Amino acid sequence: MRRPMVAGNWKMHGTRASVAELIEGLANLALPGGVVDVAVFPPSLHVSLVVDCLEGQSISVGAQNCAHQAGQGALTGEVSSTQLADAGCKFVLVGHSERRQIMGESNEVLNRKFEAVQAAGLTPILCIGETLEERKAGKTLEVVGQQLDSIIEELGIGAFVNAVVAYEPVWAIGTGLTASPEQAQEVHAAIRAQLMKENSEVAQGVRLLYGGSVKAANAVELFGMPDIDGGLIGGASLNADEFGAIIRAAGN
Ligand code: PEP
C-alpha cells in the first residue's frame, strides 16, 4: 500500500514575510493525521527559515534543485544536496520542466543530480512530462519513457527504492489546463509498467505523483485513479487553505 504524498513547489515565490505568513497558514490547517506525506519546496534561500518555522509540524521540507555533485567544492552559485540535507531538507526535485526547458538541463545532468541527491541521503522527486507538441504528435509515452529510462539505464532500477516520480505534462504546468484523470492515469500506468519490467516489487512501491494545475476542485478525481499517489502542486500550494484542501483530497 503506497502512502499518498502531496508536495508544494513554491517556485521562485516568496519573501521572508510572505513565507512566514504561508507557514502560519499551513500550521493552522486541520490535516489528516498520519495518512498523507506532505512536503513544501521553498526557494533555497528560504529553506532554513521554513525548516525552523515548521519544527514540530508533520510537514517536510524539500529543495527545488541542487548541484550535480554532492559534498562541497568550487561551484560558485550552486547549493549541494549535502548542504540541503544539513539544512534539514528531506527531498529534492530533479528535472522540473522549468529547469529542463529554461535552464537547459539534459537527462545526463539530471542523472548526476538524482545520484547526488541520494548520495546525501535525500529522496529525489524525478519530474517527467511531455510538451503539447509532443502530445499532439502522439509521442507522450515515448518522451516520458525516455526520461525515465535515462535514470534506469544509468543508475539501475534499485535507484527507485528511494525515489518518487512526478508526471507533469508541460502543457498543464501553470496554464490552468489539467490532464483529465484518464489521461493522467494512462501515463502513470505506463510509467509503472516500465518500472515493473525491471522489478515488480520496486515498481509497486514507487509513488507516482501527478502535477499540472492541480486544485482542490480537481484533486479528488485525479487522486482517485489507481496509479496516482498524490500530487506535485505549484500555484495552488501558495495558498494554505487551497493546499490544505488538496492534502485532504489525497487522504480520502
Ligand atoms: C509545478 O510547478 O510543478 C506545477 C505543477 O505547477 P502548477 O500546479 O501551478 O501547474
mmCIF file of C-alpha atoms and ligand atoms in Angstrom:
data_model
loop_
_atom_site.group_PDB
_atom_site.id
_atom_site.type_symbol
_atom_site.label_atom_id
_atom_site.label_comp_id
_atom_site.label_asym_id
_atom_site.label_seq_id
_atom_site.Cartn_x
_atom_site.Cartn_y
_atom_site.Cartn_z
ATOM 1 C CA MET A 1 0.000 0.000 0.000
ATOM 2 C CA ARG A 2 1.546 3.299 -1.080
ATOM 3 C CA ARG A 3 1.091 6.240 1.222
ATOM 4 C CA PRO A 4 -0.116 9.294 -0.707
ATOM 5 C CA MET A 5 2.093 12.353 -0.928
ATOM 6 C CA VAL A 6 1.316 15.986 -1.630
ATOM 7 C CA ALA A 7 4.250 18.270 -2.436
ATOM 8 C CA GLY A 8 4.062 22.037 -2.819
ATOM 9 C CA ASN A 9 6.516 23.652 -5.235
ATOM 10 C CA TRP A 10 6.739 27.328 -4.339
ATOM 11 C CA LYS A 11 8.984 28.038 -7.339
ATOM 12 C CA MET A 12 10.669 31.492 -7.190
ATOM 13 C CA HIS A 13 7.950 32.964 -4.987
ATOM 14 C CA GLY A 14 8.064 34.485 -1.538
ATOM 15 C CA THR A 15 9.726 36.973 0.734
ATOM 16 C CA ARG A 16 10.649 36.313 4.358
ATOM 17 C CA ALA A 17 7.380 37.991 5.351
ATOM 18 C CA SER A 18 5.107 36.146 2.918
ATOM 19 C CA VAL A 19 6.827 32.812 3.675
ATOM 20 C CA ALA A 20 6.192 33.322 7.413
ATOM 21 C CA GLU A 21 2.538 34.080 6.666
ATOM 22 C CA LEU A 22 2.166 30.996 4.477
ATOM 23 C CA ILE A 23 3.750 28.776 7.107
ATOM 24 C CA GLU A 24 1.435 30.138 9.756
ATOM 25 C CA GLY A 25 -1.464 29.222 7.481
ATOM 26 C CA LEU A 26 -0.063 25.714 6.983
ATOM 27 C CA ALA A 27 0.468 25.235 10.711
ATOM 28 C CA ASN A 28 -3.188 26.063 11.337
ATOM 29 C CA LEU A 29 -4.528 23.532 8.850
ATOM 30 C CA ALA A 30 -6.505 20.576 10.086
ATOM 31 C CA LEU A 31 -4.620 17.879 8.190
ATOM 32 C CA PRO A 32 -5.499 14.185 8.052
ATOM 33 C CA GLY A 33 -3.198 12.664 10.687
ATOM 34 C CA GLY A 34 -0.598 10.169 9.511
ATOM 35 C CA VAL A 35 -2.194 9.213 6.202
ATOM 36 C CA VAL A 36 -0.580 11.653 3.750
ATOM 37 C CA ASP A 37 3.059 12.725 3.484
ATOM 38 C CA VAL A 38 3.241 16.470 2.961
ATOM 39 C CA ALA A 39 6.293 18.434 1.833
ATOM 40 C CA VAL A 40 6.903 22.006 0.738
ATOM 41 C CA PHE A 41 9.665 23.182 -1.607
ATOM 42 C CA PRO A 42 10.635 26.801 -0.963
ATOM 43 C CA PRO A 43 13.410 28.590 -2.866
ATOM 44 C CA SER A 44 16.825 27.510 -1.482
ATOM 45 C CA LEU A 45 17.233 30.907 0.167
ATOM 46 C CA HIS A 46 14.220 30.235 2.394
ATOM 47 C CA VAL A 47 14.862 26.564 3.182
ATOM 48 C CA SER A 48 16.376 27.190 6.629
ATOM 49 C CA LEU A 49 13.653 29.642 7.577
ATOM 50 C CA VAL A 50 10.953 27.157 6.584
ATOM 51 C CA VAL A 51 12.676 24.248 8.356
ATOM 52 C CA ASP A 52 12.854 26.316 11.552
ATOM 53 C CA CYS A 53 9.266 27.540 11.331
ATOM 54 C CA LEU A 54 7.878 24.063 10.629
ATOM 55 C CA GLU A 55 9.670 22.416 13.537
ATOM 56 C CA GLY A 56 7.258 20.057 15.282
ATOM 57 C CA GLN A 57 4.834 20.043 12.322
ATOM 58 C CA SER A 58 4.302 16.962 10.182
ATOM 59 C CA ILE A 59 5.350 18.794 7.013
ATOM 60 C CA SER A 60 8.734 18.040 5.437
ATOM 61 C CA VAL A 61 10.855 20.494 3.520
ATOM 62 C CA GLY A 62 12.469 19.883 0.157
ATOM 63 C CA ALA A 63 14.532 21.846 -2.355
ATOM 64 C CA GLN A 64 13.649 22.647 -5.944
ATOM 65 C CA ASN A 65 17.118 21.917 -7.316
ATOM 66 C CA CYS A 66 20.665 21.057 -6.305
ATOM 67 C CA ALA A 67 24.167 20.894 -7.754
ATOM 68 C CA HIS A 68 25.134 17.892 -9.898
ATOM 69 C CA GLN A 69 27.653 16.814 -7.276
ATOM 70 C CA ALA A 70 27.233 16.202 -3.568
ATOM 71 C CA GLY A 71 29.558 17.476 -0.845
ATOM 72 C CA GLN A 72 31.302 20.822 -1.004
ATOM 73 C CA GLY A 73 33.550 22.338 -3.649
ATOM 74 C CA ALA A 74 34.354 25.084 -6.104
ATOM 75 C CA LEU A 75 30.951 25.504 -7.758
ATOM 76 C CA THR A 76 30.092 29.161 -7.477
ATOM 77 C CA GLY A 77 26.399 29.852 -7.085
ATOM 78 C CA GLU A 78 25.382 26.229 -6.541
ATOM 79 C CA VAL A 79 23.904 24.536 -3.471
ATOM 80 C CA SER A 80 24.692 20.863 -2.956
ATOM 81 C CA SER A 81 22.403 18.079 -1.789
ATOM 82 C CA THR A 82 24.729 17.617 1.189
ATOM 83 C CA GLN A 83 24.191 21.233 2.207
ATOM 84 C CA LEU A 84 20.448 20.846 1.737
ATOM 85 C CA ALA A 85 20.465 17.755 3.947
ATOM 86 C CA ASP A 86 22.446 19.686 6.546
ATOM 87 C CA ALA A 87 19.808 22.433 6.411
ATOM 88 C CA GLY A 88 17.027 19.934 7.135
ATOM 89 C CA CYS A 89 15.707 19.036 3.668
ATOM 90 C CA LYS A 90 14.317 15.575 3.019
ATOM 91 C CA PHE A 91 13.551 15.777 -0.723
ATOM 92 C CA VAL A 92 14.888 17.447 -3.866
ATOM 93 C CA LEU A 93 13.010 17.990 -7.136
ATOM 94 C CA VAL A 94 15.051 16.720 -10.077
ATOM 95 C CA GLY A 95 14.212 17.692 -13.641
ATOM 96 C CA HIS A 96 11.276 20.027 -13.188
ATOM 97 C CA SER A 97 10.244 21.076 -16.698
ATOM 98 C CA GLU A 98 11.197 24.698 -15.976
ATOM 99 C CA ARG A 99 14.758 23.503 -15.353
ATOM 100 C CA ARG A 100 14.774 21.170 -18.353
ATOM 101 C CA GLN A 101 13.372 23.795 -20.696
ATOM 102 C CA ILE A 102 14.528 27.170 -19.378
ATOM 103 C CA MET A 103 17.829 26.155 -17.769
ATOM 104 C CA GLY A 104 18.574 23.555 -20.453
ATOM 105 C CA GLU A 105 19.158 20.644 -18.074
ATOM 106 C CA SER A 106 19.728 17.431 -20.022
ATOM 107 C CA ASN A 107 18.958 13.874 -18.969
ATOM 108 C CA GLU A 108 22.718 13.388 -18.427
ATOM 109 C CA VAL A 109 22.925 16.280 -15.958
ATOM 110 C CA LEU A 110 19.739 15.119 -14.249
ATOM 111 C CA ASN A 111 21.137 11.601 -13.817
ATOM 112 C CA ARG A 112 24.004 13.138 -11.872
ATOM 113 C CA LYS A 113 21.690 15.325 -9.798
ATOM 114 C CA PHE A 114 19.481 12.327 -8.985
ATOM 115 C CA GLU A 115 22.565 10.416 -7.853
ATOM 116 C CA ALA A 116 23.853 13.390 -5.834
ATOM 117 C CA VAL A 117 20.511 13.685 -4.020
ATOM 118 C CA GLN A 118 20.604 10.036 -2.988
ATOM 119 C CA ALA A 119 24.287 10.267 -2.058
ATOM 120 C CA ALA A 120 23.306 12.889 0.509
ATOM 121 C CA GLY A 121 20.644 10.579 1.957
ATOM 122 C CA LEU A 122 17.749 12.560 0.474
ATOM 123 C CA THR A 123 14.898 11.431 -1.753
ATOM 124 C CA PRO A 124 14.755 12.699 -5.343
ATOM 125 C CA ILE A 125 11.403 13.525 -6.912
ATOM 126 C CA LEU A 126 12.045 12.952 -10.597
ATOM 127 C CA CYS A 127 9.814 15.155 -12.772
ATOM 128 C CA ILE A 128 8.995 13.942 -16.260
ATOM 129 C CA GLY A 129 6.468 15.015 -18.858
ATOM 130 C CA GLU A 130 5.775 15.873 -22.474
ATOM 131 C CA THR A 131 5.209 19.204 -24.227
ATOM 132 C CA LEU A 132 1.974 19.974 -26.048
ATOM 133 C CA GLU A 133 3.654 19.405 -29.419
ATOM 134 C CA GLU A 134 4.872 16.003 -28.283
ATOM 135 C CA ARG A 135 1.390 15.066 -27.053
ATOM 136 C CA LYS A 136 -0.204 16.228 -30.287
ATOM 137 C CA ALA A 137 2.339 14.153 -32.206
ATOM 138 C CA GLY A 138 1.320 11.069 -30.194
ATOM 139 C CA LYS A 139 4.737 10.899 -28.531
ATOM 140 C CA THR A 140 3.733 11.251 -24.868
ATOM 141 C CA LEU A 141 4.615 7.732 -23.731
ATOM 142 C CA GLU A 142 7.813 7.713 -25.790
ATOM 143 C CA VAL A 143 9.065 11.002 -24.299
ATOM 144 C CA VAL A 144 8.159 10.136 -20.722
ATOM 145 C CA GLY A 145 9.589 6.644 -21.212
ATOM 146 C CA GLN A 146 12.938 8.064 -22.384
ATOM 147 C CA GLN A 147 13.171 10.463 -19.439
ATOM 148 C CA LEU A 148 12.540 7.572 -17.059
ATOM 149 C CA ASP A 149 14.857 5.201 -18.919
ATOM 150 C CA SER A 150 17.715 7.644 -18.608
ATOM 151 C CA ILE A 151 17.767 7.106 -14.837
ATOM 152 C CA ILE A 152 17.115 3.346 -15.061
ATOM 153 C CA GLU A 153 19.968 2.820 -17.527
ATOM 154 C CA GLU A 154 22.427 4.972 -15.634
ATOM 155 C CA LEU A 155 21.589 4.128 -12.027
ATOM 156 C CA GLY A 156 19.569 0.912 -12.207
ATOM 157 C CA ILE A 157 16.062 0.092 -11.006
ATOM 158 C CA GLY A 158 17.365 -0.031 -7.419
ATOM 159 C CA ALA A 159 17.604 3.768 -7.529
ATOM 160 C CA PHE A 160 13.789 3.873 -7.399
ATOM 161 C CA VAL A 161 13.577 2.222 -3.984
ATOM 162 C CA ASN A 162 14.201 5.665 -2.539
ATOM 163 C CA ALA A 163 12.621 7.939 -5.125
ATOM 164 C CA VAL A 164 9.329 9.497 -6.145
ATOM 165 C CA VAL A 165 8.295 10.161 -9.747
ATOM 166 C CA ALA A 166 6.128 13.132 -10.726
ATOM 167 C CA TYR A 167 4.377 13.053 -14.077
ATOM 168 C CA GLU A 168 3.903 16.668 -15.093
ATOM 169 C CA PRO A 169 2.680 17.350 -18.612
ATOM 170 C CA VAL A 170 4.462 20.580 -19.557
ATOM 171 C CA TRP A 171 1.297 21.953 -21.162
ATOM 172 C CA ALA A 172 -0.546 21.667 -17.851
ATOM 173 C CA ILE A 173 2.015 23.423 -15.644
ATOM 174 C CA GLY A 174 0.869 26.870 -14.607
ATOM 175 C CA THR A 175 -1.583 27.037 -17.506
ATOM 176 C CA GLY A 176 -4.845 26.173 -15.792
ATOM 177 C CA LEU A 177 -5.136 23.188 -18.155
ATOM 178 C CA THR A 178 -5.160 19.857 -16.367
ATOM 179 C CA ALA A 179 -4.773 16.390 -17.790
ATOM 180 C CA SER A 180 -8.040 14.529 -17.349
ATOM 181 C CA PRO A 181 -7.879 11.792 -14.711
ATOM 182 C CA GLU A 182 -7.962 9.247 -17.561
ATOM 183 C CA GLN A 183 -5.115 10.940 -19.475
ATOM 184 C CA ALA A 184 -3.006 11.120 -16.329
ATOM 185 C CA GLN A 185 -3.798 7.534 -15.329
ATOM 186 C CA GLU A 186 -2.776 6.271 -18.784
ATOM 187 C CA VAL A 187 0.695 7.793 -18.380
ATOM 188 C CA HIS A 188 1.047 6.760 -14.738
ATOM 189 C CA ALA A 189 0.153 3.179 -15.644
ATOM 190 C CA ALA A 190 2.756 3.228 -18.422
ATOM 191 C CA ILE A 191 5.406 4.568 -16.023
ATOM 192 C CA ARG A 192 4.628 1.817 -13.529
ATOM 193 C CA ALA A 193 4.621 -0.825 -16.265
ATOM 194 C CA GLN A 194 8.060 0.354 -17.408
ATOM 195 C CA LEU A 195 9.404 0.059 -13.853
ATOM 196 C CA MET A 196 7.593 -3.283 -13.484
ATOM 197 C CA LYS A 197 9.584 -4.740 -16.391
ATOM 198 C CA GLU A 198 12.710 -4.205 -14.292
ATOM 199 C CA ASN A 199 11.424 -5.154 -10.852
ATOM 200 C CA SER A 200 7.791 -5.560 -9.834
ATOM 201 C CA GLU A 201 8.356 -5.030 -6.121
ATOM 202 C CA VAL A 202 10.148 -1.738 -6.702
ATOM 203 C CA ALA A 203 7.504 -0.658 -9.236
ATOM 204 C CA GLN A 204 4.645 -1.368 -6.833
ATOM 205 C CA GLY A 205 6.302 0.678 -4.112
ATOM 206 C CA VAL A 206 7.181 3.820 -6.086
ATOM 207 C CA ARG A 207 4.892 6.773 -5.544
ATOM 208 C CA LEU A 208 3.796 8.438 -8.769
ATOM 209 C CA LEU A 209 2.570 11.998 -8.313
ATOM 210 C CA TYR A 210 0.598 13.986 -10.858
ATOM 211 C CA GLY A 211 1.416 17.668 -11.374
ATOM 212 C CA GLY A 212 -0.136 20.294 -13.607
ATOM 213 C CA SER A 213 -2.710 22.842 -12.421
ATOM 214 C CA VAL A 214 -3.989 20.643 -9.593
ATOM 215 C CA LYS A 215 -6.524 22.475 -7.414
ATOM 216 C CA ALA A 216 -8.908 21.436 -4.678
ATOM 217 C CA ALA A 217 -11.629 21.266 -7.352
ATOM 218 C CA ASN A 218 -9.916 18.587 -9.474
ATOM 219 C CA ALA A 219 -7.761 16.809 -6.875
ATOM 220 C CA VAL A 220 -10.324 14.241 -5.712
ATOM 221 C CA GLU A 221 -10.894 12.858 -9.205
ATOM 222 C CA LEU A 222 -7.192 12.804 -10.086
ATOM 223 C CA PHE A 223 -6.137 11.195 -6.812
ATOM 224 C CA GLY A 224 -8.912 8.618 -7.197
ATOM 225 C CA MET A 225 -7.072 6.963 -10.090
ATOM 226 C CA PRO A 226 -5.281 3.712 -9.213
ATOM 227 C CA ASP A 227 -1.750 4.772 -10.182
ATOM 228 C CA ILE A 228 -1.901 8.389 -8.975
ATOM 229 C CA ASP A 229 -0.432 8.514 -5.485
ATOM 230 C CA GLY A 230 -0.791 12.228 -4.849
ATOM 231 C CA GLY A 231 0.310 15.456 -6.436
ATOM 232 C CA LEU A 232 3.066 17.965 -7.062
ATOM 233 C CA ILE A 233 1.337 21.295 -6.693
ATOM 234 C CA GLY A 234 2.650 24.638 -7.936
ATOM 235 C CA GLY A 235 0.432 27.729 -7.829
ATOM 236 C CA ALA A 236 -2.199 26.262 -5.503
ATOM 237 C CA SER A 237 0.431 25.453 -2.871
ATOM 238 C CA LEU A 238 0.949 29.174 -2.248
ATOM 239 C CA ASN A 239 -2.492 29.362 -0.662
ATOM 240 C CA ALA A 240 -2.583 27.466 2.637
ATOM 241 C CA ASP A 241 -6.332 26.785 2.573
ATOM 242 C CA GLU A 242 -6.292 25.527 -1.011
ATOM 243 C CA PHE A 243 -3.205 23.408 -0.334
ATOM 244 C CA GLY A 244 -4.896 22.010 2.772
ATOM 245 C CA ALA A 245 -7.963 21.031 0.755
ATOM 246 C CA ILE A 246 -5.712 19.227 -1.767
ATOM 247 C CA ILE A 247 -3.987 17.365 1.073
ATOM 248 C CA ARG A 248 -7.358 16.299 2.463
ATOM 249 C CA ALA A 249 -8.351 15.071 -1.020
ATOM 250 C CA ALA A 250 -5.253 12.854 -1.034
ATOM 251 C CA GLY A 251 -6.144 11.480 2.372
ATOM 252 C CA ASN A 252 -9.621 10.349 1.359
HETATM 253 C C1 PEP B 1 4.680 22.669 -10.788
HETATM 254 O O1 PEP B 1 5.299 23.719 -10.697
HETATM 255 O O2 PEP B 1 5.276 21.601 -10.619
HETATM 256 C C2 PEP B 1 3.254 22.701 -11.074
HETATM 257 C C3 PEP B 1 2.609 21.582 -11.231
HETATM 258 O O3 PEP B 1 2.673 23.959 -11.172
HETATM 259 P P1 PEP B 1 1.090 24.263 -11.240
HETATM 260 O O4 PEP B 1 0.402 23.432 -10.193
HETATM 261 O O5 PEP B 1 0.992 25.731 -10.965
HETATM 262 O O6 PEP B 1 0.630 23.897 -12.610
#
